[in-house]
PDB file of C-alpha atoms in Angstrom:
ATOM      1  CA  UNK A   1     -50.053  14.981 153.590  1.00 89.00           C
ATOM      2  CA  UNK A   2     -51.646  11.930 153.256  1.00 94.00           C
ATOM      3  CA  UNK A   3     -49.335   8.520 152.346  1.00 95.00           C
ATOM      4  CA  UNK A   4     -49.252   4.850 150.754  1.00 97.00           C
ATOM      5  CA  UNK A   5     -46.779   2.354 150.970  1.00 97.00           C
ATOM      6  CA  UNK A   6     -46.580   0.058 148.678  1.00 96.00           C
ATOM      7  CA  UNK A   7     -43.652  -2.944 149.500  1.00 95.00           C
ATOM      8  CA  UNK A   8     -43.820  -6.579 150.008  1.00 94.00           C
ATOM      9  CA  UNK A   9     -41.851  -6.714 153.080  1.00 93.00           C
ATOM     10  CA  UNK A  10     -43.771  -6.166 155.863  1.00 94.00           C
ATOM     11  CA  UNK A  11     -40.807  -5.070 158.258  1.00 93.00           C
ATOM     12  CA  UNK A  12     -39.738  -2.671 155.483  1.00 93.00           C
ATOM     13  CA  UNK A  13     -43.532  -1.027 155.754  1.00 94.00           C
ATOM     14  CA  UNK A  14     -43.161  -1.082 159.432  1.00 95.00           C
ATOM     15  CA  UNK A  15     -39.633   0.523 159.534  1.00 93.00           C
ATOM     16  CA  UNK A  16     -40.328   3.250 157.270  1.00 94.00           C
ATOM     17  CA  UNK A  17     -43.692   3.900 159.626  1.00 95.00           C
ATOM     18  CA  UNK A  18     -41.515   4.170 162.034  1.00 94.00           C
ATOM     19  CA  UNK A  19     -39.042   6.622 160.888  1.00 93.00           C
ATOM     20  CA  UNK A  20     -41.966   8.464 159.360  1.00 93.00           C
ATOM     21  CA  UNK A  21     -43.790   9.032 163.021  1.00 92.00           C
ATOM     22  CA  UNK A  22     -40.459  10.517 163.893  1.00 92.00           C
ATOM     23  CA  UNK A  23     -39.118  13.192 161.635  1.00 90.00           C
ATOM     24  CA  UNK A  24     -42.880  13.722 159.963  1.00 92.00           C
ATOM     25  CA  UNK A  25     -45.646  13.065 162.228  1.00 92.00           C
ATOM     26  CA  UNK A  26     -48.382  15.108 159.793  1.00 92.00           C
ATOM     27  CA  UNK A  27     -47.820  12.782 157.243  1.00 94.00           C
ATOM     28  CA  UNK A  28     -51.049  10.293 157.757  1.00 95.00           C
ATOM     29  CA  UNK A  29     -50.273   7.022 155.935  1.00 96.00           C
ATOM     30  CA  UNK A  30     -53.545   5.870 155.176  1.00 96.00           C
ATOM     31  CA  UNK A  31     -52.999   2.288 153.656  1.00 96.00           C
ATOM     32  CA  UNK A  32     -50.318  -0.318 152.477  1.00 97.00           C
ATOM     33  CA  UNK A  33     -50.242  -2.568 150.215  1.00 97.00           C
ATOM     34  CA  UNK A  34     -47.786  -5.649 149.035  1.00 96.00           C
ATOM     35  CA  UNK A  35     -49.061  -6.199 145.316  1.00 96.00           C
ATOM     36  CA  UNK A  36     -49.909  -4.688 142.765  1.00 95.00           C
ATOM     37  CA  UNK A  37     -53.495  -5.559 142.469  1.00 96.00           C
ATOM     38  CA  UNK A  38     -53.582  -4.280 146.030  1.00 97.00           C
ATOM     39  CA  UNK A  39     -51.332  -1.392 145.273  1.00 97.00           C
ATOM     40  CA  UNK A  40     -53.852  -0.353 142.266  1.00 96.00           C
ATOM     41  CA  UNK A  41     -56.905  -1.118 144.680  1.00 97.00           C
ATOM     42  CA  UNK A  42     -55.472   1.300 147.810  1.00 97.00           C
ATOM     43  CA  UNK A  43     -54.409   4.131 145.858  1.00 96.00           C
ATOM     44  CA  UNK A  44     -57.082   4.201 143.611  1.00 96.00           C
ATOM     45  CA  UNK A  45     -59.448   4.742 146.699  1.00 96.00           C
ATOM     46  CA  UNK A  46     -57.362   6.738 149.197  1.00 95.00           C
ATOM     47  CA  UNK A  47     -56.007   8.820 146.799  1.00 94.00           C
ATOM     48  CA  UNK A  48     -53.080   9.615 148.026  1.00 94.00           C
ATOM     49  CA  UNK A  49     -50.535  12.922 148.330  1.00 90.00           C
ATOM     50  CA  UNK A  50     -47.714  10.939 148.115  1.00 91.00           C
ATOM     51  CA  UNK A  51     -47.040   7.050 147.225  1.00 91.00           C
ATOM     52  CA  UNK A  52     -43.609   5.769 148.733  1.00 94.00           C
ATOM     53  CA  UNK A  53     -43.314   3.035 146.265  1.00 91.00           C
ATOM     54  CA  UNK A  54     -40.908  -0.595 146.051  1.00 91.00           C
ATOM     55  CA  UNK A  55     -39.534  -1.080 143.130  1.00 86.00           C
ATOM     56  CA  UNK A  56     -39.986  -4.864 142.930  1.00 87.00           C
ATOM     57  CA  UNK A  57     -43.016  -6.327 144.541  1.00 91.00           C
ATOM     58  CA  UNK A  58     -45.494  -9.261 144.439  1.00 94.00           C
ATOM     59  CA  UNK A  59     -47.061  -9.700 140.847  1.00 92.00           C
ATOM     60  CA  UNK A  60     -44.670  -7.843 139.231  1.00 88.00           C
ATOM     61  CA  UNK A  61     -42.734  -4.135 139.724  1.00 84.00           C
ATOM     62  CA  UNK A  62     -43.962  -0.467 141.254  1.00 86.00           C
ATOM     63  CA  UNK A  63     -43.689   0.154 137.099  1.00 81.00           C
ATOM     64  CA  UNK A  64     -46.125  -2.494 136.561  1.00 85.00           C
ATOM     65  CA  UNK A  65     -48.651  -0.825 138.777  1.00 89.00           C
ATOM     66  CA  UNK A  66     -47.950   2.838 137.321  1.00 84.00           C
ATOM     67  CA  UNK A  67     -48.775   1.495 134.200  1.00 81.00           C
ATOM     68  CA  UNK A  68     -52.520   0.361 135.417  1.00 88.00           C
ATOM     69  CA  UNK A  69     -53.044   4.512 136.441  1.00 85.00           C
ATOM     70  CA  UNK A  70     -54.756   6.810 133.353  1.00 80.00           C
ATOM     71  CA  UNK A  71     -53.471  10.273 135.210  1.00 77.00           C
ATOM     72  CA  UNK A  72     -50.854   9.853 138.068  1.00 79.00           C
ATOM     73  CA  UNK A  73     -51.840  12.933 140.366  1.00 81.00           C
ATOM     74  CA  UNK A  74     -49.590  11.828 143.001  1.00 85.00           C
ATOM     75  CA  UNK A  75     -45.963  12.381 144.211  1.00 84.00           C
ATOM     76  CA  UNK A  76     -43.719   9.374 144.063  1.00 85.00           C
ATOM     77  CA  UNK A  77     -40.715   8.137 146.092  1.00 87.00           C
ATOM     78  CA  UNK A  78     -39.245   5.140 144.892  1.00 86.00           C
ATOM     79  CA  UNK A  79     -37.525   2.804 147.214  1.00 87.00           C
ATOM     80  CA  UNK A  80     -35.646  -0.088 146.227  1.00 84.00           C
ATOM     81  CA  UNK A  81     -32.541  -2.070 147.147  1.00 80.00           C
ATOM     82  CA  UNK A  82     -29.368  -1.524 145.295  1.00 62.00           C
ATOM     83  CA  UNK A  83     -30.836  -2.615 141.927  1.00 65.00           C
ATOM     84  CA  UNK A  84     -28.117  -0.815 139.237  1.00 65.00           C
ATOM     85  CA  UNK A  85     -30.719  -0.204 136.226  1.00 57.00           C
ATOM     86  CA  UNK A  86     -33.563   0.655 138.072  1.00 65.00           C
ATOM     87  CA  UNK A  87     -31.494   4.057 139.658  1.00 66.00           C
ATOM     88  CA  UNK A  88     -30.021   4.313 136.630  1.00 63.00           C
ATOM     89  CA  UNK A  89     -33.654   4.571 135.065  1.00 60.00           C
ATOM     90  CA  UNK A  90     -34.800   6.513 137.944  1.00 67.00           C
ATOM     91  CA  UNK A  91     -31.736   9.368 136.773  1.00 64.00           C
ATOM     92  CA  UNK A  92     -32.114   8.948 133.459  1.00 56.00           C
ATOM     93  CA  UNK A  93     -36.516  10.195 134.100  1.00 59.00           C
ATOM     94  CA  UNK A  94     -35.933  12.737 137.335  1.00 52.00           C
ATOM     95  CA  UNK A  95     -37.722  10.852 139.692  1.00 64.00           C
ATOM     96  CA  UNK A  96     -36.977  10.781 143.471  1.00 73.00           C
ATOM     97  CA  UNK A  97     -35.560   7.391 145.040  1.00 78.00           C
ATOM     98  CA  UNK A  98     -34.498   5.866 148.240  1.00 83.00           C
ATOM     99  CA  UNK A  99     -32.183   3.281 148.461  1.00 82.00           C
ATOM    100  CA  UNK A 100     -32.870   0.249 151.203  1.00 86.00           C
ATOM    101  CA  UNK A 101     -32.139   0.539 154.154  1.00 86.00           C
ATOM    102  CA  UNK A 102     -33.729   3.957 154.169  1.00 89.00           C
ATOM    103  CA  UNK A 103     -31.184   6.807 155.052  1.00 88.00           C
ATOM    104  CA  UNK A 104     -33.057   9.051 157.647  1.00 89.00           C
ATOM    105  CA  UNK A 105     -31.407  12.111 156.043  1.00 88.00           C
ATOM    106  CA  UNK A 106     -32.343  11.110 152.329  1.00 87.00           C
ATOM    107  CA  UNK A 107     -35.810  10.621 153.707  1.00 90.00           C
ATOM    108  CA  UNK A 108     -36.241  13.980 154.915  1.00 88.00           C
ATOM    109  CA  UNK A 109     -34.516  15.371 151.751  1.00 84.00           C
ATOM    110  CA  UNK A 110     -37.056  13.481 149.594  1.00 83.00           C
ATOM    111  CA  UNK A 111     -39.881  14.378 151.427  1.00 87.00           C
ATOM    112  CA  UNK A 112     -39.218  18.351 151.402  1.00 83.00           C
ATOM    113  CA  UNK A 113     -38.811  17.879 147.532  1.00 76.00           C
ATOM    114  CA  UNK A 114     -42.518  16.240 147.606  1.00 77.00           C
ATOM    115  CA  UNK A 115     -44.019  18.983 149.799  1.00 76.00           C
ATOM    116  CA  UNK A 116     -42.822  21.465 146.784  1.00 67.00           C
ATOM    117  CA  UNK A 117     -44.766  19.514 144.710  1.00 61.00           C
ATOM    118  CA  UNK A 118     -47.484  17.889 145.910  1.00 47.00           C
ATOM    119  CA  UNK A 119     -50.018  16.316 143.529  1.00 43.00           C
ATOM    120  CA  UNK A 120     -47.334  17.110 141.003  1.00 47.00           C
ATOM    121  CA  UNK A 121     -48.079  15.762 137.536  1.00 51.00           C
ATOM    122  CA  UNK A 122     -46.699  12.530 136.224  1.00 54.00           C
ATOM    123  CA  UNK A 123     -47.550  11.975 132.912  1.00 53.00           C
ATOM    124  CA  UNK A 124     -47.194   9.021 130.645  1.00 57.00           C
ATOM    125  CA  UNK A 125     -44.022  10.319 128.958  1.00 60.00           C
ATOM    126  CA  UNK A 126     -42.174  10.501 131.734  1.00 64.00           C
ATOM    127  CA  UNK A 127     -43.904   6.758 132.751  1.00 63.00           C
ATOM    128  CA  UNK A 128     -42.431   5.770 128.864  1.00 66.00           C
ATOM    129  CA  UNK A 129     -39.170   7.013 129.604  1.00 65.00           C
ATOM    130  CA  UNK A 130     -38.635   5.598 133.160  1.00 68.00           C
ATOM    131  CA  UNK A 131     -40.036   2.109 131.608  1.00 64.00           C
ATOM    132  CA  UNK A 132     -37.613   2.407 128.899  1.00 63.00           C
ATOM    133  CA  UNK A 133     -35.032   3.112 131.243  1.00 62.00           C
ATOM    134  CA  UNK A 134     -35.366   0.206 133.792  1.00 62.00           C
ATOM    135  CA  UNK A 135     -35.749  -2.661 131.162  1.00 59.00           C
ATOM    136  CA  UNK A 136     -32.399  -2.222 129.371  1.00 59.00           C
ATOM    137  CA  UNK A 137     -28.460  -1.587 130.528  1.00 59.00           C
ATOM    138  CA  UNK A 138     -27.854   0.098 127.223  1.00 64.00           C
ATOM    139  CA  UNK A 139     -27.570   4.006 127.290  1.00 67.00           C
ATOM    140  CA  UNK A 140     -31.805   4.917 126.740  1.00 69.00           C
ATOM    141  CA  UNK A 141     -32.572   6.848 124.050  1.00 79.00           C
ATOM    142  CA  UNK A 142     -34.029  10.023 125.934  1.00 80.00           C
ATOM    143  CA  UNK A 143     -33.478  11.500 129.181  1.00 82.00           C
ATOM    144  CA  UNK A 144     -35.346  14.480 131.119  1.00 78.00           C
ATOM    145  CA  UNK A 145     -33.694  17.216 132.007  1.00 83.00           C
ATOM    146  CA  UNK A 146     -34.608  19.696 134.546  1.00 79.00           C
ATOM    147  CA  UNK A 147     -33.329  23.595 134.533  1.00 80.00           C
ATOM    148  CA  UNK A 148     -34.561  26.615 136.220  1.00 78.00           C
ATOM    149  CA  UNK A 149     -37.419  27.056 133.972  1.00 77.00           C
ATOM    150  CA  UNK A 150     -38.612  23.799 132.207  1.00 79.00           C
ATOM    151  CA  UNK A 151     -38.331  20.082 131.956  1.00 78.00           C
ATOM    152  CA  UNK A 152     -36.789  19.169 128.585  1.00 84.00           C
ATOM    153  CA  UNK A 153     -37.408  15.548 126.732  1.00 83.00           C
ATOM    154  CA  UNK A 154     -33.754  15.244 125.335  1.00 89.00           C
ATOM    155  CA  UNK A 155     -32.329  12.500 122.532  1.00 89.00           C
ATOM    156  CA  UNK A 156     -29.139  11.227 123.826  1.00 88.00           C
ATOM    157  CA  UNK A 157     -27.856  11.055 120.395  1.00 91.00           C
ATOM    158  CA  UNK A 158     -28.537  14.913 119.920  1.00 94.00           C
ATOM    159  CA  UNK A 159     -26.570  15.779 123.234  1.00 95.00           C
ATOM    160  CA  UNK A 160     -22.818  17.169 121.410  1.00 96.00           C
ATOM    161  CA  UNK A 161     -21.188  17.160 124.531  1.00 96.00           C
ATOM    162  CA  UNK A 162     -21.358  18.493 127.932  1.00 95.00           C
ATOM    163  CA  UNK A 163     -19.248  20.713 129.974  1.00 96.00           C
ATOM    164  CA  UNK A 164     -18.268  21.646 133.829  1.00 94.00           C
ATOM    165  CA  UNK A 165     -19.754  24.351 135.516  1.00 93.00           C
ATOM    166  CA  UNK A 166     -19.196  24.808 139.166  1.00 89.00           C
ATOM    167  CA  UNK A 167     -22.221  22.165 140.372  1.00 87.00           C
ATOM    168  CA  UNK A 168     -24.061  22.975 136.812  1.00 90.00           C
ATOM    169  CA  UNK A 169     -23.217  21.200 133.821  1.00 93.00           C
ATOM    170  CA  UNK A 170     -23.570  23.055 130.716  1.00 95.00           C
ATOM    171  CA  UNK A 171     -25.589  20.361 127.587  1.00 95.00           C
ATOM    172  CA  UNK A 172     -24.506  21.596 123.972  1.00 97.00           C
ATOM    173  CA  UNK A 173     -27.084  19.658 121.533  1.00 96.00           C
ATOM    174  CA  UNK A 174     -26.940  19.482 117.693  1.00 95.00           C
ATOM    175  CA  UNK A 175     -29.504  22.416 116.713  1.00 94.00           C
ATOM    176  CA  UNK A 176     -27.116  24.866 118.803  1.00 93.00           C
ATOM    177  CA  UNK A 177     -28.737  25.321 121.366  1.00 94.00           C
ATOM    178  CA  UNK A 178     -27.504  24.569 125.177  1.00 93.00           C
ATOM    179  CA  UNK A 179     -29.044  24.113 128.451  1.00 94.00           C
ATOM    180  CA  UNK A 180     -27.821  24.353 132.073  1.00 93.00           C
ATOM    181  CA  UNK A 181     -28.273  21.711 134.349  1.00 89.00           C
ATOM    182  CA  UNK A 182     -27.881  21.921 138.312  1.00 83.00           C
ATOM    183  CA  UNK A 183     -26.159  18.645 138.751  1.00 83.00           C
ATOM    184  CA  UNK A 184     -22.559  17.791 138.811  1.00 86.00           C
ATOM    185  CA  UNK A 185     -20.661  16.433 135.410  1.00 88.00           C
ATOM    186  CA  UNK A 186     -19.951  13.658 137.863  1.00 85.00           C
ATOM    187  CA  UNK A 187     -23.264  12.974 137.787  1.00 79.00           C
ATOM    188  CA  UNK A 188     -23.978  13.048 134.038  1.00 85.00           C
ATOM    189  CA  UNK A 189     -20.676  10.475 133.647  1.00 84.00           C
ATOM    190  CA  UNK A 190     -21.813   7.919 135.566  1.00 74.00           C
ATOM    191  CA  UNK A 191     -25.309   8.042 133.947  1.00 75.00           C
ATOM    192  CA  UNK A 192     -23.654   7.919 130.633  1.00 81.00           C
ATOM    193  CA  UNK A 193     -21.817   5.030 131.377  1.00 69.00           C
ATOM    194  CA  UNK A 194     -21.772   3.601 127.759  1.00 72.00           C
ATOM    195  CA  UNK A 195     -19.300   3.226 124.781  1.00 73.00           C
ATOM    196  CA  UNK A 196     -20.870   6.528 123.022  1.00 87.00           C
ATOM    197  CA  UNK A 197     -19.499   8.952 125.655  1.00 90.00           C
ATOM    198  CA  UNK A 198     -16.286   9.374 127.137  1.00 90.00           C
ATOM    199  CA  UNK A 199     -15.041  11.641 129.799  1.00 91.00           C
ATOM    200  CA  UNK A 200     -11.806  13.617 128.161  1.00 90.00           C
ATOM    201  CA  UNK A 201     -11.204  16.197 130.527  1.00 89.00           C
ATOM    202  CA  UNK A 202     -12.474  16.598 134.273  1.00 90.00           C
ATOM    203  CA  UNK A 203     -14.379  19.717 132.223  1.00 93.00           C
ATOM    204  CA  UNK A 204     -15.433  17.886 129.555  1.00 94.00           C
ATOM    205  CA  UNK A 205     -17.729  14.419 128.817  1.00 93.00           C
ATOM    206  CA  UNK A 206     -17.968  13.995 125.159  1.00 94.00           C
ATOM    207  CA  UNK A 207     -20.748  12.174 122.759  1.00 93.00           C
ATOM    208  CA  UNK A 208     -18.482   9.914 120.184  1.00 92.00           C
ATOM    209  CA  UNK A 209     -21.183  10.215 117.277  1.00 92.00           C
ATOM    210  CA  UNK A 210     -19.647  14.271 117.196  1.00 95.00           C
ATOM    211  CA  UNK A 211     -16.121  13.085 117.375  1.00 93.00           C
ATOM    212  CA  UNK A 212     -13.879  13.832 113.915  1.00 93.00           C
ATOM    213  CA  UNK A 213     -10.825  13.570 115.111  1.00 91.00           C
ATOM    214  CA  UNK A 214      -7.826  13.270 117.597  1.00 89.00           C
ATOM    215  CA  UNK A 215      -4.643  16.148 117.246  1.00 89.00           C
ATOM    216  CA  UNK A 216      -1.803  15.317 118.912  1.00 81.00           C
ATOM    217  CA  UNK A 217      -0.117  18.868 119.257  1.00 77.00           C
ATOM    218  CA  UNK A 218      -0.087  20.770 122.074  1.00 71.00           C
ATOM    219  CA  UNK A 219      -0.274  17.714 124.008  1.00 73.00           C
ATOM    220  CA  UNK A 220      -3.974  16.376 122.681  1.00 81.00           C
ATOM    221  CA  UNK A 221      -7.068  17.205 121.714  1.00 90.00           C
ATOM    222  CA  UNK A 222     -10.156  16.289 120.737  1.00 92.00           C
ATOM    223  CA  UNK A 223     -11.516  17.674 117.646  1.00 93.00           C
ATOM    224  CA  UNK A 224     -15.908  17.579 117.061  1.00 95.00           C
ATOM    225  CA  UNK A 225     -17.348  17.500 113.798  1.00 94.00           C
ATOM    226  CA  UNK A 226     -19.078  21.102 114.414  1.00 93.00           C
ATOM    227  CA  UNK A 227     -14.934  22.443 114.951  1.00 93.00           C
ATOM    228  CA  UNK A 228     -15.283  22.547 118.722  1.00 94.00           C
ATOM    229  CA  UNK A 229     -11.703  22.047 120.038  1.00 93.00           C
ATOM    230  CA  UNK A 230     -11.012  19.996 123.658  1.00 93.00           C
ATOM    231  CA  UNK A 231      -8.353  19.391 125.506  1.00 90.00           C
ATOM    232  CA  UNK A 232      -7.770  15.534 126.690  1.00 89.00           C
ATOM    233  CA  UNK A 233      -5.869  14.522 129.667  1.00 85.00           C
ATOM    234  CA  UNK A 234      -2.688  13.033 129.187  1.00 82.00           C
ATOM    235  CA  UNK A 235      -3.772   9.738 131.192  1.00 82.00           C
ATOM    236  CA  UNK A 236      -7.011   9.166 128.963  1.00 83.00           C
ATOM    237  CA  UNK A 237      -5.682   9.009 125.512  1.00 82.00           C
ATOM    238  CA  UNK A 238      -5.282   5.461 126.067  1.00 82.00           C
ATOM    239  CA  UNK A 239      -8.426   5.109 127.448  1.00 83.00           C
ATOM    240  CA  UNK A 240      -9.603   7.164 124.194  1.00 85.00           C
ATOM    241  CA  UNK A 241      -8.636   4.994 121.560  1.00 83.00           C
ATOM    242  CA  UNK A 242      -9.447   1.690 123.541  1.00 82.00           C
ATOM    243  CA  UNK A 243     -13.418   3.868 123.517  1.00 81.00           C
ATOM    244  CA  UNK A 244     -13.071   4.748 120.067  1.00 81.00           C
ATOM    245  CA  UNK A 245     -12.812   1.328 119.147  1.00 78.00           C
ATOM    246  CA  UNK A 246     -15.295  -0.536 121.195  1.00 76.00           C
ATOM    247  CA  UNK A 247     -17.542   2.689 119.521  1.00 70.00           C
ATOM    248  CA  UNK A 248     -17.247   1.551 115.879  1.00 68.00           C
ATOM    249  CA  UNK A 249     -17.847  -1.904 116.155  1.00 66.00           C
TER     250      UNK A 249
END
């Protein structure tokens, strides 16, 4: 495989080199770059496998520079430092990241996921959404999601609710349908972070557009405009109605 890097911190560059010739010494980086006008320049000539990519650099941001690209027929790994909307973006499109100071682990993990996938197509949607993403804290409007068979452009405001499965979380949308994830409903709760949902249940993370109402027998429950019935824990009713009004302001 042959590599970029593309960061503004010349240590960074060498460090990652470093841990590079180590745990993947047939991975050829074949040019840097700290800009990007230089970013644009190298990769548009080298052509490049795989980009390892900062997330803010000189002239602008690693999204700046995707932008300039009319096909993106390379794999990307994002790194960046602990910058909370630009891995929240980086979720919300299914893109690989690294967080600063690279993990040696999360390197390797990353790069196995890039061999799979080499010259794997980025298109402009998923640019759009991942653009979207970084430049607001608000819950985005679409995210990707990834299951055995497809990649699916999803409308937050269509997703009913979602449910535990093991490590799979099970997505109910508004036409009926459903699709099964293989992440965590940790994962989809703190990616959701917003007024809209709210986690009733460790089973169950709910979209408040689809809420109609709250029972109180049988110790609680929450009660969806399509008749679905869920059970909330005792400790977040509170939590609930505090939710529920921050909701319908």
């Amino acid at each position: 495989m042959e590599a970029i890097i593309v960061d503004d911190e010349a240590p960074l560059r060498e460090a990652l080199k470093a841990l590079l010739k180590v745990s993947h010494p047939d991975i050829q980086i074949t040019g840097e770059a700290d800009s990007v006008s230089t970013g644009f320049q190298v990769i548009s000539s080298k052509k490049p496998d795989l980009v390892f990519l900062d997330v803010e650099i000189n002239e602008g941001t690693g999204f700046d520079l995707l932008s300039k690209f009319e096909t993106i027929d390379f794999k990307i790994i994002f790194v960046t430092a602990h910058n909370e909307y630009a891995i929240r973006a980086f979720k919300f499109s299914a893109v690989d990241y690294l967080l600063k100071p690279v993990d040696p682990g999360e390197l390797n993990f990353a790069i196995s996921k890039a061999r799979e996938s080499v010259k794997a197509h980025f298109d402009k949607l998923s640019l759009k959404l991942l653009l979207e993403s970084s430049r607001d804290e608000r819950l985005p409007k679409r995210v990707l999601l990834k299951d055995h068979d497809s990649i699916h452009l999803i409308e937050t405001d269509e997703i009913v609710r979602c449910e535990a499965e093991g490590n799979y979380t099970k997505f109910y949308l508004a036409n009926g349908k459903f699709l099964l994830i293989s992440k965590t409903l940790k994962d989809f709760d703190s990616l959701f972070s917003s007024n809209q949902f709210f986690r009733a249940h460790q089973s169950h993370l709910v979209n408040l557009k689809f809420f109609l109402r709250l029972d109180k027998a049988d110790g609680g429950s929450i009660v969806l405009k399509d008749g679905t019935t869920l059970p909330v824990a005792t400790r977040k009713k509170e939590h609930l109605m505090g939710k529920l009004a921050a909701y319908t302001k």
